[in-house]
PDB file of C-alpha atoms in Angstrom:
ATOM      1  CA  ASN A1270     109.339 130.684 163.426  1.00  0.00           C
ATOM      2  CA  ALA A1271     107.463 130.472 160.112  1.00  0.00           C
ATOM      3  CA  GLY A1272     107.006 134.247 159.829  1.00  0.00           C
ATOM      4  CA  VAL A1273     104.205 135.041 157.408  1.00  0.00           C
ATOM      5  CA  THR A1274     102.558 132.154 155.539  1.00  0.00           C
ATOM      6  CA  GLN A1275      99.934 132.245 152.790  1.00  0.00           C
ATOM      7  CA  THR A1276      97.644 129.596 151.427  1.00  0.00           C
ATOM      8  CA  PRO A1277      97.161 128.621 148.702  1.00  0.00           C
ATOM      9  CA  LYS A1278     100.269 129.381 146.614  1.00  0.00           C
ATOM     10  CA  PHE A1279      98.460 129.101 143.285  1.00  0.00           C
ATOM     11  CA  ARG A1280      94.799 129.133 142.256  1.00  0.00           C
ATOM     12  CA  VAL A1281      92.828 129.273 139.037  1.00  0.00           C
ATOM     13  CA  LEU A1282      89.229 130.469 139.197  1.00  0.00           C
ATOM     14  CA  LYS A1283      86.494 130.926 136.664  1.00  0.00           C
ATOM     15  CA  THR A1284      84.732 134.302 136.439  1.00  0.00           C
ATOM     16  CA  GLY A1285      82.047 134.555 139.127  1.00  0.00           C
ATOM     17  CA  GLN A1286      83.585 131.990 141.483  1.00  0.00           C
ATOM     18  CA  SER A1287      84.506 132.859 145.051  1.00  0.00           C
ATOM     19  CA  MET A1288      87.522 132.055 147.160  1.00  0.00           C
ATOM     20  CA  THR A1289      89.345 132.956 150.370  1.00  0.00           C
ATOM     21  CA  LEU A1290      93.047 133.579 150.767  1.00  0.00           C
ATOM     22  CA  LEU A1291      94.438 132.873 154.228  1.00  0.00           C
ATOM     23  CA  CYS A1292      97.358 134.698 155.794  1.00  0.00           C
ATOM     24  CA  ALA A1293      98.894 133.673 159.102  1.00  0.00           C
ATOM     25  CA  GLN A1294     101.713 135.272 161.137  1.00  0.00           C
ATOM     26  CA  ASP A1295     103.446 133.999 164.230  1.00  0.00           C
ATOM     27  CA  MET A1296     105.278 137.208 165.235  1.00  0.00           C
ATOM     28  CA  ASN A1297     102.450 138.645 167.364  1.00  0.00           C
ATOM     29  CA  HIS A1298     102.194 141.616 165.063  1.00  0.00           C
ATOM     30  CA  GLU A1299      99.355 144.108 165.457  1.00  0.00           C
ATOM     31  CA  TYR A1300      99.194 145.266 161.846  1.00  0.00           C
ATOM     32  CA  MET A1301      98.381 143.108 158.842  1.00  0.00           C
ATOM     33  CA  TYR A1302      98.039 143.992 155.183  1.00  0.00           C
ATOM     34  CA  TRP A1303      96.855 142.600 151.873  1.00  0.00           C
ATOM     35  CA  TYR A1304      98.477 143.853 148.660  1.00  0.00           C
ATOM     36  CA  ARG A1305      98.206 142.955 145.010  1.00  0.00           C
ATOM     37  CA  GLN A1306     101.119 143.191 142.611  1.00  0.00           C
ATOM     38  CA  ASP A1307     100.671 143.656 138.914  1.00  0.00           C
ATOM     39  CA  PRO A1308     103.371 144.140 136.274  1.00  0.00           C
ATOM     40  CA  GLY A1309     104.734 147.709 136.253  1.00  0.00           C
ATOM     41  CA  MET A1310     102.563 148.823 139.169  1.00  0.00           C
ATOM     42  CA  GLY A1311     104.494 147.911 142.309  1.00  0.00           C
ATOM     43  CA  LEU A1312     102.381 146.841 145.282  1.00  0.00           C
ATOM     44  CA  ARG A1313      98.918 148.307 145.874  1.00  0.00           C
ATOM     45  CA  LEU A1314      97.210 148.088 149.226  1.00  0.00           C
ATOM     46  CA  ILE A1315      93.825 146.353 149.186  1.00  0.00           C
ATOM     47  CA  HIS A1316      92.825 146.269 152.862  1.00  0.00           C
ATOM     48  CA  TYR A1317      94.645 146.430 156.129  1.00  0.00           C
ATOM     49  CA  SER A1318      94.060 145.836 159.832  1.00  0.00           C
ATOM     50  CA  VAL A1319      95.496 147.600 162.857  1.00  0.00           C
ATOM     51  CA  GLY A1320      94.280 144.970 165.329  1.00  0.00           C
ATOM     52  CA  GLU A1321      92.068 141.968 165.953  1.00  0.00           C
ATOM     53  CA  GLY A1322      88.473 142.672 164.928  1.00  0.00           C
ATOM     54  CA  THR A1323      89.341 145.830 162.910  1.00  0.00           C
ATOM     55  CA  THR A1324      89.785 146.316 159.161  1.00  0.00           C
ATOM     56  CA  ALA A1325      90.123 149.315 156.847  1.00  0.00           C
ATOM     57  CA  LYS A1326      90.138 149.982 153.097  1.00  0.00           C
ATOM     58  CA  GLY A1327      93.319 150.630 151.172  1.00  0.00           C
ATOM     59  CA  GLU A1328      93.900 151.955 147.671  1.00  0.00           C
ATOM     60  CA  VAL A1329      92.073 149.286 145.687  1.00  0.00           C
ATOM     61  CA  PRO A1330      89.389 147.627 147.960  1.00  0.00           C
ATOM     62  CA  ASP A1331      86.595 147.141 145.403  1.00  0.00           C
ATOM     63  CA  GLY A1332      85.658 143.467 144.849  1.00  0.00           C
ATOM     64  CA  TYR A1333      87.428 142.269 148.011  1.00  0.00           C
ATOM     65  CA  ASN A1334      86.418 141.717 151.648  1.00  0.00           C
ATOM     66  CA  VAL A1335      88.571 140.935 154.661  1.00  0.00           C
ATOM     67  CA  SER A1336      88.247 139.652 158.173  1.00  0.00           C
ATOM     68  CA  ARG A1337      90.556 139.575 161.173  1.00  0.00           C
ATOM     69  CA  LEU A1338      88.845 137.409 163.762  1.00  0.00           C
ATOM     70  CA  LYS A1339      92.100 136.318 165.351  1.00  0.00           C
ATOM     71  CA  LYS A1340      95.236 138.433 165.779  1.00  0.00           C
ATOM     72  CA  GLN A1341      97.396 135.977 163.880  1.00  0.00           C
ATOM     73  CA  ASN A1342      95.117 135.504 160.849  1.00  0.00           C
ATOM     74  CA  PHE A1343      93.963 137.862 158.082  1.00  0.00           C
ATOM     75  CA  LEU A1344      91.594 136.554 155.437  1.00  0.00           C
ATOM     76  CA  LEU A1345      91.008 138.014 151.971  1.00  0.00           C
ATOM     77  CA  GLY A1346      87.813 137.079 150.184  1.00  0.00           C
ATOM     78  CA  LEU A1347      86.723 137.429 146.580  1.00  0.00           C
ATOM     79  CA  GLU A1348      82.960 136.976 146.379  1.00  0.00           C
ATOM     80  CA  SER A1349      82.647 136.998 142.602  1.00  0.00           C
ATOM     81  CA  ALA A1350      86.009 136.823 140.852  1.00  0.00           C
ATOM     82  CA  ALA A1351      86.706 138.857 137.721  1.00  0.00           C
ATOM     83  CA  PRO A1352      89.557 138.602 135.192  1.00  0.00           C
ATOM     84  CA  SER A1353      90.810 142.007 136.448  1.00  0.00           C
ATOM     85  CA  GLN A1354      91.586 140.337 139.768  1.00  0.00           C
ATOM     86  CA  THR A1355      94.229 138.149 138.149  1.00  0.00           C
ATOM     87  CA  SER A1356      97.330 139.109 140.094  1.00  0.00           C
ATOM     88  CA  VAL A1357      99.861 138.080 142.692  1.00  0.00           C
ATOM     89  CA  TYR A1358      98.597 138.664 146.199  1.00  0.00           C
ATOM     90  CA  PHE A1359     100.914 139.347 149.122  1.00  0.00           C
ATOM     91  CA  CYS A1360     100.128 139.428 152.790  1.00  0.00           C
ATOM     92  CA  ALA A1361     102.339 141.355 155.208  1.00  0.00           C
ATOM     93  CA  SER A1362     102.500 142.058 158.913  1.00  0.00           C
ATOM     94  CA  SER A1363     104.303 144.587 161.077  1.00  0.00           C
ATOM     95  CA  SER A1364     104.554 145.673 164.675  1.00  0.00           C
ATOM     96  CA  ARG A1365     102.983 148.866 166.030  1.00  0.00           C
ATOM     97  CA  THR A1366     106.106 151.131 165.882  1.00  0.00           C
ATOM     98  CA  ARG A1367     106.003 154.098 163.500  1.00  0.00           C
ATOM     99  CA  THR A1368     108.661 152.906 161.036  1.00  0.00           C
ATOM    100  CA  SER A1369     108.183 149.217 161.513  1.00  0.00           C
ATOM    101  CA  GLU A1370     109.414 146.769 158.946  1.00  0.00           C
ATOM    102  CA  GLN A1371     106.789 144.883 157.015  1.00  0.00           C
ATOM    103  CA  PHE A1372     107.297 141.149 156.761  1.00  0.00           C
ATOM    104  CA  PHE A1373     105.850 139.615 153.631  1.00  0.00           C
ATOM    105  CA  GLY A1374     104.526 136.201 152.825  1.00  0.00           C
ATOM    106  CA  PRO A1375     105.589 134.318 149.707  1.00  0.00           C
ATOM    107  CA  GLY A1376     102.549 135.349 147.697  1.00  0.00           C
ATOM    108  CA  THR A1377      99.521 133.724 146.039  1.00  0.00           C
ATOM    109  CA  ARG A1378      99.335 133.695 142.278  1.00  0.00           C
ATOM    110  CA  LEU A1379      95.688 133.926 141.214  1.00  0.00           C
ATOM    111  CA  THR A1380      94.393 133.579 137.684  1.00  0.00           C
ATOM    112  CA  VAL A1381      90.776 134.322 136.890  1.00  0.00           C
ATOM    113  CA  LEU A1382      89.597 132.980 133.516  1.00  0.00           C
TER     114      LEU A1382
ATOM    115  CA  THR B1366      96.650 161.003 146.718  1.00  0.00           C
ATOM    116  CA  GLN B1367     100.242 160.229 147.549  1.00  0.00           C
ATOM    117  CA  LEU B1368     102.300 158.714 144.710  1.00  0.00           C
ATOM    118  CA  LEU B1369     105.823 157.392 144.566  1.00  0.00           C
ATOM    119  CA  GLU B1370     107.520 157.272 141.178  1.00  0.00           C
ATOM    120  CA  GLN B1371     110.697 155.264 140.661  1.00  0.00           C
ATOM    121  CA  SER B1372     113.223 155.608 137.884  1.00  0.00           C
ATOM    122  CA  PRO B1373     114.507 153.970 135.885  1.00  0.00           C
ATOM    123  CA  GLN B1374     111.887 151.273 135.508  1.00  0.00           C
ATOM    124  CA  PHE B1375     114.432 148.794 134.122  1.00  0.00           C
ATOM    125  CA  LEU B1376     118.198 148.681 134.396  1.00  0.00           C
ATOM    126  CA  SER B1377     120.584 146.132 132.930  1.00  0.00           C
ATOM    127  CA  ILE B1378     124.276 146.618 133.717  1.00  0.00           C
ATOM    128  CA  GLN B1379     127.549 144.756 133.769  1.00  0.00           C
ATOM    129  CA  GLU B1380     129.096 143.403 136.962  1.00  0.00           C
ATOM    130  CA  GLY B1381     131.297 146.071 138.594  1.00  0.00           C
ATOM    131  CA  GLU B1382     129.332 149.092 137.378  1.00  0.00           C
ATOM    132  CA  ASN B1383     127.734 151.645 139.641  1.00  0.00           C
ATOM    133  CA  LEU B1384     124.075 152.653 139.518  1.00  0.00           C
ATOM    134  CA  THR B1385     121.536 154.895 141.181  1.00  0.00           C
ATOM    135  CA  VAL B1386     117.805 154.351 141.526  1.00  0.00           C
ATOM    136  CA  TYR B1387     115.476 157.219 142.325  1.00  0.00           C
ATOM    137  CA  CYS B1388     112.211 157.421 144.232  1.00  0.00           C
ATOM    138  CA  ASN B1389     110.281 160.721 143.883  1.00  0.00           C
ATOM    139  CA  SER B1390     107.050 162.192 145.184  1.00  0.00           C
ATOM    140  CA  SER B1391     105.278 165.532 145.366  1.00  0.00           C
ATOM    141  CA  SER B1392     104.219 164.618 148.912  1.00  0.00           C
ATOM    142  CA  VAL B1393     106.197 164.697 152.144  1.00  0.00           C
ATOM    143  CA  PHE B1394     106.702 161.337 153.856  1.00  0.00           C
ATOM    144  CA  SER B1395     107.520 160.782 157.524  1.00  0.00           C
ATOM    145  CA  SER B1396     109.786 157.925 156.536  1.00  0.00           C
ATOM    146  CA  LEU B1397     110.789 155.952 153.439  1.00  0.00           C
ATOM    147  CA  GLN B1398     111.702 152.308 153.180  1.00  0.00           C
ATOM    148  CA  TRP B1399     113.571 150.372 150.507  1.00  0.00           C
ATOM    149  CA  TYR B1400     112.770 146.725 149.786  1.00  0.00           C
ATOM    150  CA  ARG B1401     114.278 144.153 147.447  1.00  0.00           C
ATOM    151  CA  GLN B1402     112.146 141.433 145.891  1.00  0.00           C
ATOM    152  CA  GLU B1403     113.420 138.318 144.175  1.00  0.00           C
ATOM    153  CA  PRO B1404     111.314 136.261 141.762  1.00  0.00           C
ATOM    154  CA  GLY B1405     108.667 134.149 143.434  1.00  0.00           C
ATOM    155  CA  GLU B1406     109.203 135.774 146.855  1.00  0.00           C
ATOM    156  CA  GLY B1407     107.857 138.637 148.916  1.00  0.00           C
ATOM    157  CA  PRO B1408     109.788 141.897 149.345  1.00  0.00           C
ATOM    158  CA  VAL B1409     112.455 142.078 152.076  1.00  0.00           C
ATOM    159  CA  LEU B1410     113.339 145.317 153.839  1.00  0.00           C
ATOM    160  CA  LEU B1411     116.771 146.791 153.135  1.00  0.00           C
ATOM    161  CA  VAL B1412     116.613 150.072 155.069  1.00  0.00           C
ATOM    162  CA  THR B1413     114.353 152.712 156.644  1.00  0.00           C
ATOM    163  CA  VAL B1414     115.234 156.403 156.437  1.00  0.00           C
ATOM    164  CA  VAL B1415     113.490 158.824 158.736  1.00  0.00           C
ATOM    165  CA  THR B1416     115.329 162.165 158.859  1.00  0.00           C
ATOM    166  CA  GLY B1417     115.572 164.607 155.956  1.00  0.00           C
ATOM    167  CA  GLY B1418     119.084 164.517 154.528  1.00  0.00           C
ATOM    168  CA  GLU B1419     119.833 161.184 156.186  1.00  0.00           C
ATOM    169  CA  VAL B1420     122.369 158.880 154.540  1.00  0.00           C
ATOM    170  CA  LYS B1421     122.588 155.161 155.434  1.00  0.00           C
ATOM    171  CA  LYS B1422     125.053 152.625 154.148  1.00  0.00           C
ATOM    172  CA  LEU B1423     124.565 148.900 153.886  1.00  0.00           C
ATOM    173  CA  LYS B1424     127.792 147.394 152.544  1.00  0.00           C
ATOM    174  CA  ARG B1425     127.859 148.505 148.865  1.00  0.00           C
ATOM    175  CA  LEU B1426     124.410 150.123 149.027  1.00  0.00           C
ATOM    176  CA  THR B1427     123.983 153.789 149.978  1.00  0.00           C
ATOM    177  CA  PHE B1428     120.570 155.217 150.719  1.00  0.00           C
ATOM    178  CA  GLN B1429     119.734 158.907 150.931  1.00  0.00           C
ATOM    179  CA  PHE B1430     116.576 160.669 152.084  1.00  0.00           C
ATOM    180  CA  GLY B1431     115.975 164.101 150.524  1.00  0.00           C
ATOM    181  CA  ASP B1432     116.150 167.199 152.698  1.00  0.00           C
ATOM    182  CA  ALA B1433     112.476 167.895 152.114  1.00  0.00           C
ATOM    183  CA  ARG B1434     111.554 164.211 152.719  1.00  0.00           C
ATOM    184  CA  LYS B1435     109.907 163.987 149.293  1.00  0.00           C
ATOM    185  CA  ASP B1436     112.518 161.819 147.541  1.00  0.00           C
ATOM    186  CA  SER B1437     115.103 159.137 148.114  1.00  0.00           C
ATOM    187  CA  SER B1438     117.866 157.432 146.202  1.00  0.00           C
ATOM    188  CA  LEU B1439     119.633 154.105 146.271  1.00  0.00           C
ATOM    189  CA  HIS B1440     123.186 153.927 144.991  1.00  0.00           C
ATOM    190  CA  ILE B1441     124.924 150.586 144.423  1.00  0.00           C
ATOM    191  CA  THR B1442     128.656 150.536 144.026  1.00  0.00           C
ATOM    192  CA  ALA B1443     130.359 147.783 142.023  1.00  0.00           C
ATOM    193  CA  ALA B1444     127.169 145.884 141.342  1.00  0.00           C
ATOM    194  CA  GLN B1445     127.220 142.079 141.560  1.00  0.00           C
ATOM    195  CA  PRO B1446     124.877 139.481 139.999  1.00  0.00           C
ATOM    196  CA  GLY B1447     123.487 138.876 143.484  1.00  0.00           C
ATOM    197  CA  ASP B1448     122.099 142.457 143.426  1.00  0.00           C
ATOM    198  CA  THR B1449     119.648 141.382 140.683  1.00  0.00           C
ATOM    199  CA  GLY B1450     116.045 141.905 141.693  1.00  0.00           C
ATOM    200  CA  LEU B1451     113.127 144.329 141.964  1.00  0.00           C
ATOM    201  CA  TYR B1452     113.824 147.331 144.132  1.00  0.00           C
ATOM    202  CA  LEU B1453     110.813 149.046 145.718  1.00  0.00           C
ATOM    203  CA  CYS B1454     110.547 152.200 147.793  1.00  0.00           C
ATOM    204  CA  ALA B1455     107.650 152.666 150.203  1.00  0.00           C
ATOM    205  CA  GLY B1456     106.572 155.683 152.115  1.00  0.00           C
ATOM    206  CA  GLY B1457     104.182 156.340 154.959  1.00  0.00           C
ATOM    207  CA  THR B1458     103.475 155.466 158.584  1.00  0.00           C
ATOM    208  CA  TYR B1459     102.134 151.957 159.269  1.00  0.00           C
ATOM    209  CA  LYS B1460     100.108 152.288 156.029  1.00  0.00           C
ATOM    210  CA  TYR B1461     102.532 152.410 153.159  1.00  0.00           C
ATOM    211  CA  ILE B1462     102.419 153.519 149.552  1.00  0.00           C
ATOM    212  CA  PHE B1463     104.749 151.570 147.312  1.00  0.00           C
ATOM    213  CA  GLY B1464     106.652 152.893 144.309  1.00  0.00           C
ATOM    214  CA  THR B1465     106.344 151.391 140.851  1.00  0.00           C
ATOM    215  CA  GLY B1466     109.661 149.515 141.227  1.00  0.00           C
ATOM    216  CA  THR B1467     112.986 149.310 139.447  1.00  0.00           C
ATOM    217  CA  ARG B1468     113.919 145.989 137.957  1.00  0.00           C
ATOM    218  CA  LEU B1469     117.704 145.547 138.064  1.00  0.00           C
ATOM    219  CA  LYS B1470     119.682 142.897 136.223  1.00  0.00           C
ATOM    220  CA  VAL B1471     123.400 142.613 136.782  1.00  0.00           C
ATOM    221  CA  LEU B1472     125.214 140.572 134.173  1.00  0.00           C
ATOM    222  CA  ALA B1473     128.303 138.587 135.046  1.00  0.00           C
TER     223      ALA B1473
END
């Protein structure tokens, strides 16, 4: 099993450009998450999904959109990138149980110039 | 808004020393998790604590959940270079809040 995979691993954008980050999991997990990690700030939840076709806002959703058309995939979109969105983005998935472990992908390092 | 604060933020120690990392909040959490993250990788779960006062041991690592379920600690005995990494606590139920992290470096 591959677990949680993310593409791309690295990306450089210019201000105003758009892009989509793809997350895929092969563990049949119901829940999926997108986080960003900045120095000294731990992980902050951007958006999450509790099932196919459903999404919800996390702590820092502004400037991002998500979609979960298939259970195994969770897409994160940036419509008009800003330098403040320079960060490392992590996708995670977990099963439905109350204290379920989150399995993380390897991350995507995004730089917005 | 629930917040989790970790201390210390940075810790550099010699191999063989003991250390404790703290995770504190003013909010009550139904459970707390501890993760370790190595450079260039995503976090990996170490343990989940659920019951107030609970103590769990994982080899040289001891995790404790406060009686009031507002705080937790991670104690490492006889630290080794392989313990080097970023330690993160996370609280919640299916939707987690992460702490600010403690970056540990163990020198050989």
